[in-house]
Coordinates of C-alpha atoms in Angstrom, one line a residue:
M3 CA 0.0 0.0 -0.1
Q4 CA 1.4 3.4 -0.8
H5 CA 1.0 6.3 1.4
H6 CA 2.0 9.4 -0.5
V7 CA -1.5 10.8 -0.8
N8 CA -2.7 12.6 2.6
M9 CA -6.0 12.8 3.9
S10 CA -7.1 15.9 2.1
G11 CA -6.4 14.1 -1.4
S12 CA -3.8 16.1 -2.7
E13 CA -0.5 14.4 -3.6
D14 CA 2.9 14.8 -2.1
G15 CA 5.2 16.9 -4.4
D16 CA 3.1 20.2 -4.8
D17 CA 2.9 21.0 -8.5
G18 CA 2.6 24.8 -8.1
G19 CA -0.7 24.6 -6.0
D20 CA -3.6 26.2 -6.9
T21 CA -4.0 26.8 -10.7
S22 CA -6.7 29.5 -10.2
V23 CA -3.7 32.0 -9.5
I24 CA -3.1 32.2 -13.2
V25 CA -3.8 35.7 -14.2
D26 CA -6.8 35.5 -16.4
T27 CA -6.2 37.3 -20.0
K28 CA -9.7 37.3 -21.1
P29 CA -11.6 40.5 -21.3
K30 CA -13.3 41.2 -18.2
T31 CA -17.0 40.3 -18.2
K32 CA -19.3 41.3 -15.5
R33 CA -19.3 38.3 -13.0
P34 CA -23.0 37.7 -11.3
P35 CA -22.7 39.7 -8.1
L36 CA -22.0 37.5 -4.8
Y37 CA -23.9 37.7 -1.7
K38 CA -22.7 37.4 1.7
V39 CA -25.0 35.1 4.0
L40 CA -24.7 36.6 7.7
L41 CA -26.2 34.9 10.7
L42 CA -27.3 37.3 13.3
N43 CA -27.1 36.9 17.3
D44 CA -29.9 36.8 19.2
D45 CA -30.3 36.0 23.1
Y46 CA -32.5 33.0 22.6
T47 CA -31.0 30.7 20.0
P48 CA -28.8 28.0 21.8
M49 CA -25.2 28.0 20.7
E50 CA -25.3 24.3 19.8
F51 CA -28.1 24.9 17.4
V52 CA -26.1 27.6 15.5
V53 CA -23.1 25.2 15.5
A54 CA -25.5 22.4 14.0
V55 CA -26.9 24.8 11.6
L56 CA -23.6 25.8 10.4
E57 CA -22.4 22.2 10.1
R58 CA -25.5 21.2 8.0
F59 CA -26.2 24.1 5.9
F60 CA -22.8 25.3 5.2
G61 CA -20.7 22.2 5.1
M62 CA -18.3 23.2 7.8
S63 CA -16.4 21.2 10.4
H64 CA -17.3 21.1 14.1
A65 CA -14.3 23.5 14.9
Q66 CA -14.9 25.8 12.0
A67 CA -18.7 26.2 12.9
F68 CA -17.7 26.7 16.7
E69 CA -15.6 29.5 15.7
I70 CA -18.1 31.2 13.6
M71 CA -20.8 30.8 16.3
L72 CA -18.3 32.4 18.8
T73 CA -17.8 35.4 16.5
V74 CA -21.6 35.6 16.0
H75 CA -21.8 35.6 19.7
K76 CA -19.3 38.3 20.2
K77 CA -19.6 40.7 17.5
G78 CA -23.3 40.0 16.9
V79 CA -23.0 39.0 13.2
A80 CA -20.8 36.8 11.1
V81 CA -20.3 36.0 7.4
V82 CA -21.0 32.3 7.1
G83 CA -20.5 32.0 3.3
V84 CA -20.4 33.9 0.0
F85 CA -22.8 32.5 -3.1
S86 CA -24.4 33.5 -6.0
H87 CA -27.7 35.2 -5.4
E88 CA -29.8 32.0 -6.0
I89 CA -27.8 29.8 -3.8
A90 CA -27.5 32.6 -0.9
E91 CA -31.1 33.0 -1.1
T92 CA -31.7 29.1 -0.7
K93 CA -29.3 29.0 2.2
V94 CA -31.1 31.8 4.0
A95 CA -34.4 30.2 3.4
Q96 CA -33.2 26.8 4.7
V97 CA -31.7 28.2 7.9
M98 CA -34.9 30.4 8.5
D99 CA -37.0 27.5 8.0
F100 CA -35.0 25.0 10.4
A101 CA -34.9 27.6 13.0
R102 CA -38.4 28.3 12.8
R103 CA -39.2 24.4 12.9
H104 CA -37.1 24.3 16.2
Q105 CA -38.8 27.4 17.5
H106 CA -35.6 29.6 17.4
P107 CA -35.5 33.4 16.6
L108 CA -32.3 32.7 14.8
Q109 CA -31.8 35.5 11.8
C110 CA -30.2 34.6 8.7
T111 CA -29.8 37.4 5.9
M112 CA -27.9 38.1 2.9
E113 CA -26.2 41.1 1.5
K114 CA -24.4 41.9 -1.7
E115 CA -20.7 41.7 -1.5

C-alpha cells in the first residue's frame, strides 16, 4: 500500500498549487454579483443549534462552526459564506425554516458583497 496521498486528497510533491492564481487574460466580463450570507446573534438561540446549522447547511467542520458561532456571539454577526444570489437565497431560506421548526428566533440574512 502506498502512503503518498494525504487525507485531504492532494498528493505529495506540490506541482505549483492552486491553478486559479494564473492571471486571466480574457476580457473582463461582468460576473454575477456574489452575496454574503450573515448569521445574526440573538439572546435565545442555543449556541449548539447555531453550530449544528453551520455544519448542516454550510458544510463546516465542528471546529469551524464553533469559531463562527463564537464570532456571531461576540460581534453580533458573522459572514457564514459567499454565494451566487440563488444559492444565498436558498441557504437563508433553509436556515430560517430550520430555525422556525425548532422554535428558535435565529436570523439569517444576505447582502451584496
